[in-house]
Amino acid sequence: MSLRGFATLNFWADDLAAAADWYTEFLGVAPYFNRPGPDGRPVYVEFRLGDHQAELGIIDRRYAPPGAKGEPGGAIMYWHVDDLAATVERLIALGATEYEPITPRGDSGFVTASVVDPFGNVLGVMRNPHYLQVLAA
């Protein structure tokens, strides 16, 4: 078996409604899916994004696995963006904080940056020439 491709990325939020609103503002699109909990309030929202309609889900932190840490850390999943500097600037303006500054990775055009959203999740963005090559093929 091999990994076939990115399917869904899940983030956690103590205030799911605020997180859904924040990501709606940043992404320019509302969640296409909303799962209400027993009290009728949303416990999961999901956005479809980008060239391959990748899924970004946000889950009420009450449903996090036992022992899940509440602070940023671990793996970073990077989303390709066309204008890295403008994207990072917009994220910061919306209330995200810098996690890692814009950083060139070698001399092949790969450049990364990451922020922590207002809900404690690390959001990676990058300029990725390979992504563009695959998309063009």
Short mmCIF file of C-alpha atoms in Angstrom, two decimals:
data_model
loop_
_atom_site.label_atom_id
_atom_site.label_comp_id
_atom_site.label_asym_id
_atom_site.label_seq_id
_atom_site.Cartn_x
_atom_site.Cartn_y
_atom_site.Cartn_z
CA MET A 1 0.00 0.00 0.00
CA SER A 2 1.11 3.55 -0.59
CA LEU A 3 -0.26 6.93 0.30
CA ARG A 4 -2.47 8.05 -2.57
CA GLY A 5 -2.80 11.73 -1.82
CA PHE A 6 -3.88 14.24 0.71
CA ALA A 7 -7.55 13.73 1.62
CA THR A 8 -8.52 15.75 4.72
CA LEU A 9 -6.64 17.98 7.12
CA ASN A 10 -8.32 18.50 10.51
CA PHE A 11 -7.75 21.39 12.90
CA TRP A 12 -9.16 21.81 16.41
CA ALA A 13 -10.85 24.86 17.91
CA ASP A 14 -12.30 25.68 21.31
CA ASP A 15 -14.71 28.10 19.59
CA LEU A 16 -15.76 26.31 16.42
CA ALA A 17 -18.11 29.09 15.27
CA ALA A 18 -15.33 31.68 15.56
CA ALA A 19 -12.90 29.38 13.73
CA ALA A 20 -15.42 28.77 10.93
CA ASP A 21 -15.94 32.52 10.58
CA TRP A 22 -12.18 33.22 10.60
CA TYR A 23 -11.44 30.62 7.92
CA THR A 24 -14.43 31.78 5.87
CA GLU A 25 -12.96 35.30 5.94
CA PHE A 26 -9.45 34.10 5.04
CA LEU A 27 -10.48 31.59 2.37
CA GLY A 28 -13.30 33.61 0.83
CA VAL A 29 -15.59 30.59 0.88
CA ALA A 30 -17.98 29.23 3.51
CA PRO A 31 -17.84 25.63 4.74
CA TYR A 32 -19.74 23.29 2.46
CA PHE A 33 -20.48 20.87 5.34
CA ASN A 34 -21.61 21.49 8.91
CA ARG A 35 -22.24 18.70 11.45
CA PRO A 36 -24.33 19.78 14.46
CA GLY A 37 -23.81 18.22 17.87
CA PRO A 38 -26.49 17.04 20.31
CA ASP A 39 -27.21 20.64 21.35
CA GLY A 40 -27.61 21.79 17.72
CA ARG A 41 -24.37 23.79 17.68
CA PRO A 42 -21.76 22.82 15.05
CA VAL A 43 -19.10 20.34 16.17
CA TYR A 44 -17.46 19.96 12.74
CA VAL A 45 -17.25 22.15 9.65
CA GLU A 46 -15.46 21.37 6.43
CA PHE A 47 -14.19 23.46 3.56
CA ARG A 48 -13.19 22.22 0.08
CA LEU A 49 -10.24 24.12 -1.32
CA GLY A 50 -7.91 24.49 -4.21
CA ASP A 51 -7.26 22.79 -7.49
CA HIS A 52 -8.17 19.31 -6.21
CA GLN A 53 -10.88 20.31 -3.72
CA ALA A 54 -8.78 19.23 -0.72
CA GLU A 55 -10.70 19.14 2.54
CA LEU A 56 -9.96 21.29 5.58
CA GLY A 57 -12.06 20.27 8.55
CA ILE A 58 -12.32 22.08 11.86
CA ILE A 59 -13.46 20.05 14.86
CA ASP A 60 -14.68 21.21 18.26
CA ARG A 61 -11.74 20.59 20.59
CA ARG A 62 -14.06 18.69 22.96
CA TYR A 63 -13.72 15.79 20.50
CA ALA A 64 -9.91 15.78 20.40
CA PRO A 65 -8.26 12.45 21.28
CA PRO A 66 -7.34 12.04 24.95
CA GLY A 67 -3.92 13.51 25.60
CA ALA A 68 -3.96 15.77 22.54
CA LYS A 69 -1.83 18.83 23.17
CA GLY A 70 -3.45 22.23 23.02
CA GLU A 71 -0.39 24.12 21.80
CA PRO A 72 1.07 24.31 18.29
CA GLY A 73 3.56 21.69 17.25
CA GLY A 74 4.15 18.50 15.33
CA ALA A 75 3.92 18.13 11.58
CA ILE A 76 3.20 21.08 9.32
CA MET A 77 1.06 20.59 6.23
CA TYR A 78 1.82 23.24 3.60
CA TRP A 79 -0.68 24.62 1.11
CA HIS A 80 0.72 25.96 -2.17
CA VAL A 81 -0.13 29.64 -2.72
CA ASP A 82 0.63 31.86 -5.69
CA ASP A 83 1.74 34.90 -3.67
CA LEU A 84 3.44 33.74 -0.49
CA ALA A 85 4.30 37.18 0.93
CA ALA A 86 0.78 38.54 0.40
CA THR A 87 -0.78 35.41 1.90
CA VAL A 88 1.39 35.58 5.02
CA GLU A 89 0.69 39.30 5.35
CA ARG A 90 -3.07 38.69 5.12
CA LEU A 91 -2.95 35.86 7.67
CA ILE A 92 -1.09 38.10 10.12
CA ALA A 93 -3.56 40.95 9.49
CA LEU A 94 -6.43 38.56 10.32
CA GLY A 95 -4.87 37.71 13.69
CA ALA A 96 -2.54 34.78 13.01
CA THR A 97 0.95 34.90 14.51
CA GLU A 98 4.20 33.99 12.80
CA TYR A 99 5.40 30.46 13.52
CA GLU A 100 8.20 30.36 10.96
CA PRO A 101 9.07 33.30 8.71
CA ILE A 102 9.26 33.10 4.93
CA THR A 103 12.20 30.77 4.37
CA PRO A 104 13.77 29.72 1.04
CA ARG A 105 14.50 25.97 0.92
CA GLY A 106 17.52 25.58 -1.34
CA ASP A 107 17.81 27.20 -4.74
CA SER A 108 14.98 25.45 -6.64
CA GLY A 109 12.19 27.90 -5.83
CA PHE A 110 10.70 26.13 -2.80
CA VAL A 111 9.84 28.73 -0.14
CA THR A 112 7.86 28.06 3.05
CA ALA A 113 6.27 29.98 5.91
CA SER A 114 3.86 29.10 8.66
CA VAL A 115 1.58 30.85 11.11
CA VAL A 116 -0.45 29.88 14.14
CA ASP A 117 -4.12 30.64 13.60
CA PRO A 118 -6.07 32.29 16.44
CA PHE A 119 -7.22 28.80 17.53
CA GLY A 120 -3.75 27.33 18.07
CA ASN A 121 -3.29 25.42 14.79
CA VAL A 122 -0.18 25.67 12.60
CA LEU A 123 -1.05 26.61 9.02
CA GLY A 124 1.77 26.15 6.51
CA VAL A 125 1.88 28.00 3.19
CA MET A 126 4.48 27.73 0.49
CA ARG A 127 5.60 28.42 -3.04
CA ASN A 128 6.07 24.94 -4.51
CA PRO A 129 7.33 24.60 -8.11
CA HIS A 130 6.63 20.85 -8.09
CA TYR A 131 2.96 21.45 -7.31
CA LEU A 132 2.72 23.73 -10.33
CA GLN A 133 4.49 21.19 -12.56
CA VAL A 134 2.10 18.41 -11.53
CA LEU A 135 -0.89 20.69 -11.99
CA ALA A 136 0.26 21.65 -15.50
CA ALA A 137 0.80 18.02 -16.56
#
